[in-house]
Coordinates of C-alpha atoms in Angstrom, one line a residue:
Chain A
X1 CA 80.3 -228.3 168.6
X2 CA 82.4 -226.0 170.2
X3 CA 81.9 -223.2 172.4
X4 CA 84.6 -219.9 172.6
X5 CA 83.7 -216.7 174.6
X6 CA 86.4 -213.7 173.7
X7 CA 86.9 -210.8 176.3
X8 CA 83.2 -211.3 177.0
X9 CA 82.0 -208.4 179.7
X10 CA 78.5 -207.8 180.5
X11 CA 77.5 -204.8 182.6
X12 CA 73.9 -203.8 183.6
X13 CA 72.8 -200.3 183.9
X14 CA 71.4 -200.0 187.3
X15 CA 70.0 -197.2 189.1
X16 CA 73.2 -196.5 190.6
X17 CA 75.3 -196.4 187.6
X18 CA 76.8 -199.3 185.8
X19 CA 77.3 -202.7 187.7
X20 CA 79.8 -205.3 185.9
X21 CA 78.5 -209.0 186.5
X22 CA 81.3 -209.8 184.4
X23 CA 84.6 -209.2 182.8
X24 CA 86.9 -210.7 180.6
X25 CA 85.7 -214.1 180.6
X26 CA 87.6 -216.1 177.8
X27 CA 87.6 -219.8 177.4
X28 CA 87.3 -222.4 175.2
X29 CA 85.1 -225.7 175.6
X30 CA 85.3 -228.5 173.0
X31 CA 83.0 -230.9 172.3
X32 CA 81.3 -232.7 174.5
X33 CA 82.8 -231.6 177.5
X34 CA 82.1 -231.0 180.4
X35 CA 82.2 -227.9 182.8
X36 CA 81.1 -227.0 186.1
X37 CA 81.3 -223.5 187.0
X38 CA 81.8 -222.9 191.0
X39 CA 82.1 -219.2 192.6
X40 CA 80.8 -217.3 195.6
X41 CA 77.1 -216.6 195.2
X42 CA 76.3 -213.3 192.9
X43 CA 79.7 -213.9 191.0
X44 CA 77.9 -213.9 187.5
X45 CA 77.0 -217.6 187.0
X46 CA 73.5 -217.5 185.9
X47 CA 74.5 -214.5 183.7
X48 CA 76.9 -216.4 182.4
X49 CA 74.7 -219.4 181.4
X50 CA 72.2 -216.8 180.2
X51 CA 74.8 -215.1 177.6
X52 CA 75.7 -218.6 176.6
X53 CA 72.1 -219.5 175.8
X54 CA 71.3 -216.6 174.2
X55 CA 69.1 -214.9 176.2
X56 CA 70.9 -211.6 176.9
X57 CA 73.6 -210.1 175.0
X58 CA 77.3 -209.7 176.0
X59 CA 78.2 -206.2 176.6
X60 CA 81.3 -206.7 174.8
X61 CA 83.8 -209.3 173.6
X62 CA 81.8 -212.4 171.3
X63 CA 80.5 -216.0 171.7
X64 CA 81.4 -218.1 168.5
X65 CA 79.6 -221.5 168.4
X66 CA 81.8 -223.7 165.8
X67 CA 80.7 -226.7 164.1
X68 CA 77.1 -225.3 164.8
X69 CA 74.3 -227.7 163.9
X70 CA 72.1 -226.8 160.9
X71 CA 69.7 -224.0 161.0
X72 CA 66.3 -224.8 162.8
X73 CA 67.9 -227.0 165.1
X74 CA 68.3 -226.2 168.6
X75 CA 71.8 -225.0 169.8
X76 CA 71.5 -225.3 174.0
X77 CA 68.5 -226.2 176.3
X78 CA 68.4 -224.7 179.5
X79 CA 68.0 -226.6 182.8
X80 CA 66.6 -224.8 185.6
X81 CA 66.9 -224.6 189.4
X82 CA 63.2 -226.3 190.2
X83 CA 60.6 -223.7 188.6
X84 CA 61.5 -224.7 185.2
X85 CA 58.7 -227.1 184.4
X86 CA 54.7 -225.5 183.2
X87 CA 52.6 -226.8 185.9
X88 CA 49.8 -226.9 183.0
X89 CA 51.4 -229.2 181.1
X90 CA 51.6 -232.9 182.3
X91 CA 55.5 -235.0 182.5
X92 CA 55.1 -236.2 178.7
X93 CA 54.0 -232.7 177.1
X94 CA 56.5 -231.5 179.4
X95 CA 59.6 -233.5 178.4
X96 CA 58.1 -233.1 174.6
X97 CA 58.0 -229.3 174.4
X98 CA 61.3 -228.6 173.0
X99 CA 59.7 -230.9 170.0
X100 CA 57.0 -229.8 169.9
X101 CA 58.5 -226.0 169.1
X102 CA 60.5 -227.7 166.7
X103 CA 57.2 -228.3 164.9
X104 CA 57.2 -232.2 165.7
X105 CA 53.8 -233.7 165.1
X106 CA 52.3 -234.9 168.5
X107 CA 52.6 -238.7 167.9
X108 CA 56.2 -238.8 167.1
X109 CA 57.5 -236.6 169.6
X110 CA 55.4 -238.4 172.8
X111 CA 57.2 -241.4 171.2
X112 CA 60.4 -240.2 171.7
X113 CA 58.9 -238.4 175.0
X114 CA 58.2 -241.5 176.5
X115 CA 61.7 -243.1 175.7
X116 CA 62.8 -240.3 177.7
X117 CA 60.6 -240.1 180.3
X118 CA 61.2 -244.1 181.0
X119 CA 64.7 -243.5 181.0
X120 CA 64.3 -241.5 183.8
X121 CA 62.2 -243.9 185.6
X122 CA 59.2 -242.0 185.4
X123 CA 57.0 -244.0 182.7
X124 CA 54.0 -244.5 185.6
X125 CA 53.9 -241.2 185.9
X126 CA 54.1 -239.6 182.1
X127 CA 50.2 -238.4 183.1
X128 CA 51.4 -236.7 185.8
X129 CA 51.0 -233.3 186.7
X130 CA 54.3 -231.9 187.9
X131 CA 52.9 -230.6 191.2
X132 CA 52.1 -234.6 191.4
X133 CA 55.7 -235.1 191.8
X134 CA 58.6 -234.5 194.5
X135 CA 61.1 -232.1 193.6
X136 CA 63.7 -235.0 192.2
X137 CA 61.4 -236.0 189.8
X138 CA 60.7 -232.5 188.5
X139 CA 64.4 -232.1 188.2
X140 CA 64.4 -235.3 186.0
X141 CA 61.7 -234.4 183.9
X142 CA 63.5 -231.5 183.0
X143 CA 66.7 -233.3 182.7
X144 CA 64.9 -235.2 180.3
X145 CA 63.1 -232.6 178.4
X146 CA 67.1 -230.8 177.3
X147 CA 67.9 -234.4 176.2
X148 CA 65.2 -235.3 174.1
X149 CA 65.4 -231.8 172.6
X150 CA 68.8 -232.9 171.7
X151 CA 71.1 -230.1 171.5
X152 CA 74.9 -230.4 171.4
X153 CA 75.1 -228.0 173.9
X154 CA 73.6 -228.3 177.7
X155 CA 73.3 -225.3 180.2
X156 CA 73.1 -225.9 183.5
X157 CA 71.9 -223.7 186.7
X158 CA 72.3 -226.0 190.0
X159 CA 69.7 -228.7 189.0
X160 CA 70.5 -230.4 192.3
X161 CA 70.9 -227.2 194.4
X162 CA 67.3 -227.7 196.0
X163 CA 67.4 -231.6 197.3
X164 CA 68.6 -233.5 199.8
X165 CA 72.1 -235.5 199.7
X166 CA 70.9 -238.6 198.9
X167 CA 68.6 -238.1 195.8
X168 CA 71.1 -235.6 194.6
X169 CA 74.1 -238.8 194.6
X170 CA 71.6 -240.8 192.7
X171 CA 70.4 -238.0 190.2
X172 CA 74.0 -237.2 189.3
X173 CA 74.5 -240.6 188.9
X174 CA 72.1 -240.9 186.0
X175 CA 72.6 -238.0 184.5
X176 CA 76.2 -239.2 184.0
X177 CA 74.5 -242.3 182.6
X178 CA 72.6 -240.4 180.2
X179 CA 75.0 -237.4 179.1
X180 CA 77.5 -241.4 178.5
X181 CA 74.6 -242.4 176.2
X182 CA 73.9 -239.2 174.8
X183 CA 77.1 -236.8 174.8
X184 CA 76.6 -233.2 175.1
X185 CA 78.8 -230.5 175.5
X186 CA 77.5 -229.1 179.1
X187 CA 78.1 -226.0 181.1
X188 CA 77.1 -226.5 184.9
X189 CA 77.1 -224.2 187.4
X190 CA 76.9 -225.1 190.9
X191 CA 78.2 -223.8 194.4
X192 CA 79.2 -227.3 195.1
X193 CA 82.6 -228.2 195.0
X194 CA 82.3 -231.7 195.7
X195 CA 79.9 -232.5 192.6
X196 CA 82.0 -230.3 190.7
X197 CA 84.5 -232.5 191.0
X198 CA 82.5 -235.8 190.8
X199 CA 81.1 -234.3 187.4
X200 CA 83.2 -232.4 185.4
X201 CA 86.6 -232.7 183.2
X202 CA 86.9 -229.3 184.1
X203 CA 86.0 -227.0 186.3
X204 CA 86.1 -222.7 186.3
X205 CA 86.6 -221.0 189.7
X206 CA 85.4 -217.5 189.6
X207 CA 85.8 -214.7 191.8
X208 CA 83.2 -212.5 193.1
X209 CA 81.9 -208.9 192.1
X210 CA 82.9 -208.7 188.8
X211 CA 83.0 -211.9 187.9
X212 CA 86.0 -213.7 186.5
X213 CA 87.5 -216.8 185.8
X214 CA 90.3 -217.3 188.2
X215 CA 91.4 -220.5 188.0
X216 CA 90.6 -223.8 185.7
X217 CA 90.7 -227.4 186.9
X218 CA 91.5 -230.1 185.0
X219 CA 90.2 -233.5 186.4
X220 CA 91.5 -236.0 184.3
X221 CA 90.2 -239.5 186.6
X222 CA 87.9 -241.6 185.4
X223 CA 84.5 -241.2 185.7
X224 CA 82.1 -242.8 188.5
X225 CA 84.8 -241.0 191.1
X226 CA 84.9 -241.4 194.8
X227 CA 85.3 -238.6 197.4
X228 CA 86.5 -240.9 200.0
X229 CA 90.0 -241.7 200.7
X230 CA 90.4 -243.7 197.3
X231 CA 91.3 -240.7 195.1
X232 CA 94.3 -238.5 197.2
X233 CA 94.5 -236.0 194.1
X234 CA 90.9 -235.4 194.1
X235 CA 90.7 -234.8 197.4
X236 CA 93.2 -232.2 196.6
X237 CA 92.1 -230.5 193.8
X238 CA 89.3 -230.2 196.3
X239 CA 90.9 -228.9 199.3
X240 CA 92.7 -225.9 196.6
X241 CA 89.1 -225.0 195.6
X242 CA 87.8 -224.7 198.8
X243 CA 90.9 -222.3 199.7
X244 CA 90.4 -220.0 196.9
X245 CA 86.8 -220.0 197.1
X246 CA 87.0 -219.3 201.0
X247 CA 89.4 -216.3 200.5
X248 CA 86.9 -215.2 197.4
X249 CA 83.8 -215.3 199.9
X250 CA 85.8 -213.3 202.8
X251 CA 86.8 -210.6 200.1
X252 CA 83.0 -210.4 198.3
X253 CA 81.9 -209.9 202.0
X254 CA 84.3 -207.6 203.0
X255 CA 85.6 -210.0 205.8
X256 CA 89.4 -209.6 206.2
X257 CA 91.6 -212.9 207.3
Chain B
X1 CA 66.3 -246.4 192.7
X2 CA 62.5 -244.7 193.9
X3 CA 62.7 -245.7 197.7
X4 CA 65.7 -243.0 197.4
X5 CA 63.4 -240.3 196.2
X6 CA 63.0 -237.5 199.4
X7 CA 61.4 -239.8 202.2
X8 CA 61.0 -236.7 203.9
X9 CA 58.7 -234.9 201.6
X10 CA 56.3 -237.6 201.5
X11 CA 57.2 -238.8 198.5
X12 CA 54.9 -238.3 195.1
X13 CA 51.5 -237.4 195.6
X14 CA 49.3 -239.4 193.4
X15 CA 45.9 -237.7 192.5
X16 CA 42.3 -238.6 193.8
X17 CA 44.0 -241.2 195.9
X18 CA 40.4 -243.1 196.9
X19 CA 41.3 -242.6 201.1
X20 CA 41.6 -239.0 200.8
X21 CA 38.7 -238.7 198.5
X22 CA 36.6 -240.7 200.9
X23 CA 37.7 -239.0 203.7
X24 CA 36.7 -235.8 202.5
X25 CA 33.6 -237.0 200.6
X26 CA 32.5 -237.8 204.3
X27 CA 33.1 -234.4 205.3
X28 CA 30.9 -232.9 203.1
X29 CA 28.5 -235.2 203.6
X30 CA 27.9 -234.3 207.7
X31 CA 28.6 -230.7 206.6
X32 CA 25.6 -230.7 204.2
X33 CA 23.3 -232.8 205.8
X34 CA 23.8 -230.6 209.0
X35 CA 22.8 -227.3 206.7
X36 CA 19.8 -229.0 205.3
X37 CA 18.4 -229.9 208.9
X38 CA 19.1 -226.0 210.6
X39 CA 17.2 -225.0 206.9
X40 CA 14.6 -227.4 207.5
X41 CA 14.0 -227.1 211.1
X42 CA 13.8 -222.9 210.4
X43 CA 11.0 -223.3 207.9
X44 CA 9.4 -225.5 210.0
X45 CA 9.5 -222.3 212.6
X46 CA 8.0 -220.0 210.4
X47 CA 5.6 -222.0 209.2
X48 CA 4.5 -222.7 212.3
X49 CA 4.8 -218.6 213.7
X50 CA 2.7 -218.5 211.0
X51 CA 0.0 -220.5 211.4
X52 CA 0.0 -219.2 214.9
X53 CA -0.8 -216.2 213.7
X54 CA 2.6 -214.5 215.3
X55 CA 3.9 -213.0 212.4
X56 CA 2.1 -210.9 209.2
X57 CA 1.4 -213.2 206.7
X58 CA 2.0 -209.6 204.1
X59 CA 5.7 -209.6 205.7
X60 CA 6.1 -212.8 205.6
X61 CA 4.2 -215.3 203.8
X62 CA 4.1 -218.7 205.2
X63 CA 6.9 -221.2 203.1
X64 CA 3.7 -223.2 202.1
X65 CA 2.6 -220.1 200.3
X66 CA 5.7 -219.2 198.5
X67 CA 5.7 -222.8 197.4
X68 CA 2.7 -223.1 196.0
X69 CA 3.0 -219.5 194.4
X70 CA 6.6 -220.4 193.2
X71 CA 4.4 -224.0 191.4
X72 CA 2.1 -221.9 190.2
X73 CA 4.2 -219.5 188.3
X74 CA 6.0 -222.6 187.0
X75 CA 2.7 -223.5 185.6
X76 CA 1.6 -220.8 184.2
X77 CA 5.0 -220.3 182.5
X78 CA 5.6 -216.8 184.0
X79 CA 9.0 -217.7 185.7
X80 CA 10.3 -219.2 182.6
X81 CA 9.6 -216.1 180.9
X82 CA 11.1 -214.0 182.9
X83 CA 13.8 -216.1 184.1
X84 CA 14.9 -216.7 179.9
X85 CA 14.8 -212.9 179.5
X86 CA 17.3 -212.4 182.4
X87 CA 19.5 -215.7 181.4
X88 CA 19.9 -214.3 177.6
X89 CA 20.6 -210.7 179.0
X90 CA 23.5 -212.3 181.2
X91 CA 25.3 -214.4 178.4
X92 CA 24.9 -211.7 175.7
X93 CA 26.5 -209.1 177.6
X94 CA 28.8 -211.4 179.5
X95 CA 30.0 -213.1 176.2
X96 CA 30.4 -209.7 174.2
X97 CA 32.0 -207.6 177.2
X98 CA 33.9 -210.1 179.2
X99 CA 35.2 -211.1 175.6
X100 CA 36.3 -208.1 174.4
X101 CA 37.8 -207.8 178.5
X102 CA 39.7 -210.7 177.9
X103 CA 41.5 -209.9 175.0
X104 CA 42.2 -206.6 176.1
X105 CA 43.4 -208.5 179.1
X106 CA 46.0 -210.4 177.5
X107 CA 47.2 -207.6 175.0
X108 CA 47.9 -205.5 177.8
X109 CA 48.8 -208.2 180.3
X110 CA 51.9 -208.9 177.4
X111 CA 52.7 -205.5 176.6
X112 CA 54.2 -203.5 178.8
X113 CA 53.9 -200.6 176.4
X114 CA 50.2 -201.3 175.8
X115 CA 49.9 -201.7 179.3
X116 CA 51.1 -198.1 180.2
X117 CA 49.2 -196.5 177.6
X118 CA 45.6 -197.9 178.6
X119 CA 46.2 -198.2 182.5
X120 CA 44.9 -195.0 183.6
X121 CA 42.2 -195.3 181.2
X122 CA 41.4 -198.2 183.1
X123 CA 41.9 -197.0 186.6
X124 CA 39.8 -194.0 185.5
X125 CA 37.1 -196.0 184.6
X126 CA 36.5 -199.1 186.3
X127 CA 35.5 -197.4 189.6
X128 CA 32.5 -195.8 187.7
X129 CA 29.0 -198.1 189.1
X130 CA 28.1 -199.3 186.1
X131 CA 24.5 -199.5 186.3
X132 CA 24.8 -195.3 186.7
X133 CA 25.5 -195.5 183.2
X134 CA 22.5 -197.1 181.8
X135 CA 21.0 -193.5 181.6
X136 CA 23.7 -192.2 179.0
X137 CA 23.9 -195.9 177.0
X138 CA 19.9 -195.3 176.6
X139 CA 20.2 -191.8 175.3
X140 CA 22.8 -193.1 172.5
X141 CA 21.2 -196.6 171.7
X142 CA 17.7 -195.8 172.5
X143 CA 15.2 -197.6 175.4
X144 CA 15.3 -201.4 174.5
X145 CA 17.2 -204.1 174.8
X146 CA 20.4 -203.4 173.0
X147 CA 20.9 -200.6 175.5
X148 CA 20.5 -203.4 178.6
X149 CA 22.8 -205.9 177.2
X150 CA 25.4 -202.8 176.6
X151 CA 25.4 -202.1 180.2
X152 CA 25.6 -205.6 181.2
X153 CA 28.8 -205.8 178.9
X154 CA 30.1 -203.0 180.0
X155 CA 30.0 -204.0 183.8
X156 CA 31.9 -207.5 183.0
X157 CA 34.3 -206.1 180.8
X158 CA 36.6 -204.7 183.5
X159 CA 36.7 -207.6 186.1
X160 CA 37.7 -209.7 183.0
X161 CA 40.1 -207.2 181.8
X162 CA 41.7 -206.7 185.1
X163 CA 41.1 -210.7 186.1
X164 CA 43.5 -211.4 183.0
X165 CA 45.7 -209.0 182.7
X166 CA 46.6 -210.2 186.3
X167 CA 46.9 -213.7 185.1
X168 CA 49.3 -213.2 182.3
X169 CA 51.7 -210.7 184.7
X170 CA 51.7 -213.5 187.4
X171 CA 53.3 -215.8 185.3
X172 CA 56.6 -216.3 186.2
X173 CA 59.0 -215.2 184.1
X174 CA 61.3 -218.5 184.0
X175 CA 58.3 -219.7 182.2
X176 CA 58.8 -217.3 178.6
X177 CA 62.6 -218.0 179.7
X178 CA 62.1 -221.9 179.0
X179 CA 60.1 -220.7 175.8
X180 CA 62.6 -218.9 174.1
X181 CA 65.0 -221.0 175.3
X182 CA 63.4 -224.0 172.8
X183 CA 63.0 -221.7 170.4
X184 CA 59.1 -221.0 170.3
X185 CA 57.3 -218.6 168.0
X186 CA 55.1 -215.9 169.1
X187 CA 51.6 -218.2 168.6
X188 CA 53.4 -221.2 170.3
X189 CA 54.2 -218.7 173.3
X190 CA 50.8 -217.7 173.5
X191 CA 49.0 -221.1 173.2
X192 CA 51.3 -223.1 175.3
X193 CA 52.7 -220.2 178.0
X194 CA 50.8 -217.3 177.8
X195 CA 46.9 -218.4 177.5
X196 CA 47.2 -221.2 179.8
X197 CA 49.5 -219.7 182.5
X198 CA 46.5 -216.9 182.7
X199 CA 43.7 -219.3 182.5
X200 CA 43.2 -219.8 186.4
X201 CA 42.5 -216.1 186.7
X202 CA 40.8 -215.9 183.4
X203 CA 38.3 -218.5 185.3
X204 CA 38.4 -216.3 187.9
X205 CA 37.7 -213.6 186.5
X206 CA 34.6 -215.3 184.3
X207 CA 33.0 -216.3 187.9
X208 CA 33.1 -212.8 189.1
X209 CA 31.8 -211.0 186.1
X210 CA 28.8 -213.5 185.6
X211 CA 27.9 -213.0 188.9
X212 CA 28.5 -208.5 188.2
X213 CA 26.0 -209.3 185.5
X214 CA 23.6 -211.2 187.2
X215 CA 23.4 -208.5 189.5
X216 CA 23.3 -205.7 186.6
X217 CA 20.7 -207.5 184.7
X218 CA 18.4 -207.4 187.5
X219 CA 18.9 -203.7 188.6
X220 CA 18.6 -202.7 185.0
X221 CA 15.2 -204.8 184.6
X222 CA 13.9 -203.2 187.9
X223 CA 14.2 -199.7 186.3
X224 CA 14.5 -200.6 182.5
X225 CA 12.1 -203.8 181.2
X226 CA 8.8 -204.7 181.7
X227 CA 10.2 -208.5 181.9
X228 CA 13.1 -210.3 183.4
X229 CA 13.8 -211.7 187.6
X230 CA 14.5 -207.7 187.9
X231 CA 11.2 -207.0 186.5
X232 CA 9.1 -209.4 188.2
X233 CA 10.3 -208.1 191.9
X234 CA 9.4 -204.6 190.6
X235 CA 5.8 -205.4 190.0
X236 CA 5.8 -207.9 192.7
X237 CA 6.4 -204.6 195.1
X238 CA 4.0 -202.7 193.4
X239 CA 0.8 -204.6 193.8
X240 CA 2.1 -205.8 197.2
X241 CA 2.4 -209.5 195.6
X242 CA 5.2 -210.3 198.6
X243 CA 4.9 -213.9 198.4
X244 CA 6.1 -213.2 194.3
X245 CA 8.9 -211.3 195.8
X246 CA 10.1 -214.2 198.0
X247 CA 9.7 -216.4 194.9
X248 CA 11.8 -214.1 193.1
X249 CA 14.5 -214.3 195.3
X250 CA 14.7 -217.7 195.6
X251 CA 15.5 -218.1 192.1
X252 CA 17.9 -215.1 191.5
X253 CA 19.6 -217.0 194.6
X254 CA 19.0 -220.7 193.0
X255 CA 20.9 -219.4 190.0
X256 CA 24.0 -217.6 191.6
X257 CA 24.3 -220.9 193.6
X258 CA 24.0 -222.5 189.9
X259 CA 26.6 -220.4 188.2
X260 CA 29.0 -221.4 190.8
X261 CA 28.7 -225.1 190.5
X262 CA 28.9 -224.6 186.7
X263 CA 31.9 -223.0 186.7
X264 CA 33.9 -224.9 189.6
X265 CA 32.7 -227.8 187.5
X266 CA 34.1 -226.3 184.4
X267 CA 37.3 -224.9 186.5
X268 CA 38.2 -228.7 187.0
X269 CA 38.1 -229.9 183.8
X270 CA 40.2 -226.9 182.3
X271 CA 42.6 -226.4 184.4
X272 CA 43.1 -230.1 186.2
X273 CA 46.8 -228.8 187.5
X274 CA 45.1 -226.3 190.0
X275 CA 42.4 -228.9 191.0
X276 CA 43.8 -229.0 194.9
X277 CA 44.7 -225.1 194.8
X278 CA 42.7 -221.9 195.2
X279 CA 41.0 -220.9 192.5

């Protein structure tokens, strides 16, 4: 499937008069690929993600989905920060609910549940309440409940951005594992610029209050990467993101060089 | 890959892990026994006072005598009598208004429209004491039993209605995000998000209004009914019966103390993602 957003604005009326989160976003992602959106915080990323799902309407411009999977199939499954999981529902019925509203009958979709669920490495604790679990495994059980829902299209909104640096290295590493296994096109916004890069084959820098795509990064190196001294290019494509996103934090804050 | 997972956080909690249970099995243990002793060893006292002759045995009758009058009505069958006319009171009114509260609850705790139609309604209403309308419900259904019942409904129909409406707003809104997200219908949202995202405040709300009832029932059987726990501390009073009185009290208390065990009882089994939080 592929994704194409036109012109796409989206302004909310506030109390104060119209506020743009966005403007003029146009892109084009192809199947299966994979993009990480960085920015200064309140740039539109979440809004983005929530256009792209379907949640709220663009203001103007279109989203066009081609190639779109046959109707009563699921087009995109988010994946949330780290509330995203129903504390009333335990790991398996969790990972199974995007079956389960697809009107799968219980027994087939805890099979496939539990596939996903061990794939995770959680299959001791498919009983599990997810207030049972630390916040990495939550983020995999709902890493696994977009997967088994099987969309072509993944969104995204900093899975990682609430754990520590180690589990957050090992949980990217498996969710490159899985999206190798199981391709997706996937939209990822983070406001780190180092997973960004260990992640994506592209990557959209945007710029603060409205938001806009300023820049777009291809990374062509093959995939596990290395931050370390291994890779000079990445370490530049790096460096440039950093510059542009330090001079689009000092303007969004009104701090002058 | 798990001895990577968050060292600092502790890790996953598994549930019921047998040292913490023990531990605070043990607790509760000292903690109870301690209660029963003070109980026991305050009885003892004015049993004693008592016997001494240091206190009016019309004031307060001796424990030995409330326990032998509390047998006796046993016995006889009078408690039961009474105490089955107050039990159906409570679950008939409590099942017909807190009900009809709960799904008023969750209508207006999903509709914001709904919601800003009935509100004042509501907030005009609910402060009213209840039991100051048992006058007016007996002038339109007559003086029986329908008219107690009513009463009793209408007392448990707001703390359920405001208990719920409560427990479907608190749910987070990431939570009907996640649903549409997947695509689910309007009776998949409600089965899967909406009804058990309230139920800890539905549950809640149940142990308040069955104790609002309790408390109803038995003012309305002191000025309303010739039987029920209300009705037997009425005449209890009035022939100056106080060792009845005591009795009567005793098992009003007995069966608050019950309802509560009941329903944390019932709490846990519904709702086993909450069992380490408040309730």
């Amino acid at each position: 499937m592929e994704l194409i957003c036109q012109d796409m604005t989206k302004v909310y009326q506030t109390r104060n008069g119209p506020i743009s989160a966005l403007e003029k976003i146009t892109f084009t992602i192809r199947d299966n690929e994979w993009i990480c959106i960085v920015g200064p915080s309140g740039c539109g990323k979440t809004t983005l993600l929530r256009l792209v799902a379907g949640l709220i309407e663009p203001s103007t411009g279109s989203i066009r989905y081609s190639g779109e999977p046959s109707n009563g199939t699921l087009r995109s499954a988010l994946v949330f920060q780290e509330h995203g999981l129903f504390p009333w529902m335990t790991v398996l019925d969790n990972v199974a609910f995007g079956l389960e509203m697809q009107g799968m009958a219980k027994r087939q979709r805890h099979e496939h549940a539990q596939a996903f669920v061990e794939k995770v490495g959680l299959a001791s604790f498919a009983q599990n309440y997810p207030h049972e679990l630390s916040v990495g495994m939550r983020q995999r059980v709902g890493i696994a409940r977009a997967f088994v829902a099987n969309p072509p299209m993944l969104l995204m909104d900093e899975p990682f951005g609430s754990l520590d640096a180690q589990t957050k290295l090992v949980l990217q590493q498996e969710l490159l594992r899985i999206w190798k296994d199981h391709p997706k096109l996937i939209l990822y916004v983070t406001h780190d610029i180092e997973e960004a890069i260990l992640l994506s084959d592209r990557i959209f820098v945007m710029t603060g209050h409205p938001g806009r795509i300023r820049n777009q990064i291809n990374i062509s190196s093959t995939r596990p990467r290395d931050l370390s001294c291994k890779e000079p290019d990445l370490m530049e494509i790096k460096w440039n993101i950093w510059k542009i996103l330090e001079e689009e934090v000092r303007k969004s804050l009104g701090v002058l060089m | 890959m798990e001895h990577l997972e968050d060292p600092r956080r502790g890790g996953p909690k598994k549930p019921g892990s047998p040292d913490v249970k023990k531990k605070e099995l043990r607790a509760w243990g000292v903690e109870r026994w301690s209660l029963l002793l003070v109980v026991l060893i305050l009885l003892g006292i004015w049993e004693l006072s008592h016997r001494a002759g240091a206190i009016s045995g019309l004031f307060f009758p001796a424990p030995s005598i409330i326990f032998e009058t509390f047998s006796r009505l046993i016995k006889n069958g009078k408690l039961a009598e009474h105490l089955y006319a107050t039990l159906v009171r409570v679950l008939l009114g409590f099942v017909i208004g807190g009900g009809a509260g709960t799904m008023v609850g969750l209508v207006m705790g999903w509709s914001a429209r709904l919601r800003v139609f009935f509100d004042p309604l509501i907030a005009a209403a609910h402060p009213i004491p209840k039991i100051a309308t048992l006058p007016l419900i007996m002038v339109l259904l007559g003086i029986g039993e329908s008219s107690r019942i009513a009463v009793i409904a209408i007392a448990t129909f707001f703390p359920m209605l405001i208990n719920t409406m409560a427990g479907v707003r608190q749910i987070p809104t990431i939570h009907f995000d996640v649903a549409r997200n997947y695509g689910a219908t309007l009776l998949k949202t409600f089965t899967r998000v909406i009804w058990p995202g309230s139920l800890p405040m539905i549950l809640t709300g149940v142990r308040l209004a069955l104790n609002i009832a309790l408390l109803i029932a038995i003012a309305v059987e002191m000025v309303a009914s010739q039987e029920g726990l209300g009705a037997m501390i009425w005449l209890a009073w009035q022939t100056l019966r106080t060792e009845e009185l005591y009795v009567s009290l005793l098992v009003i208390s007995i069966l608050g103390i019950f309802f509560n065990f009941l329903l944390q009882r019932v709490t846990d089994s519904l709702v086993p993602w909450k069992t380490d939080q408040e309730i």
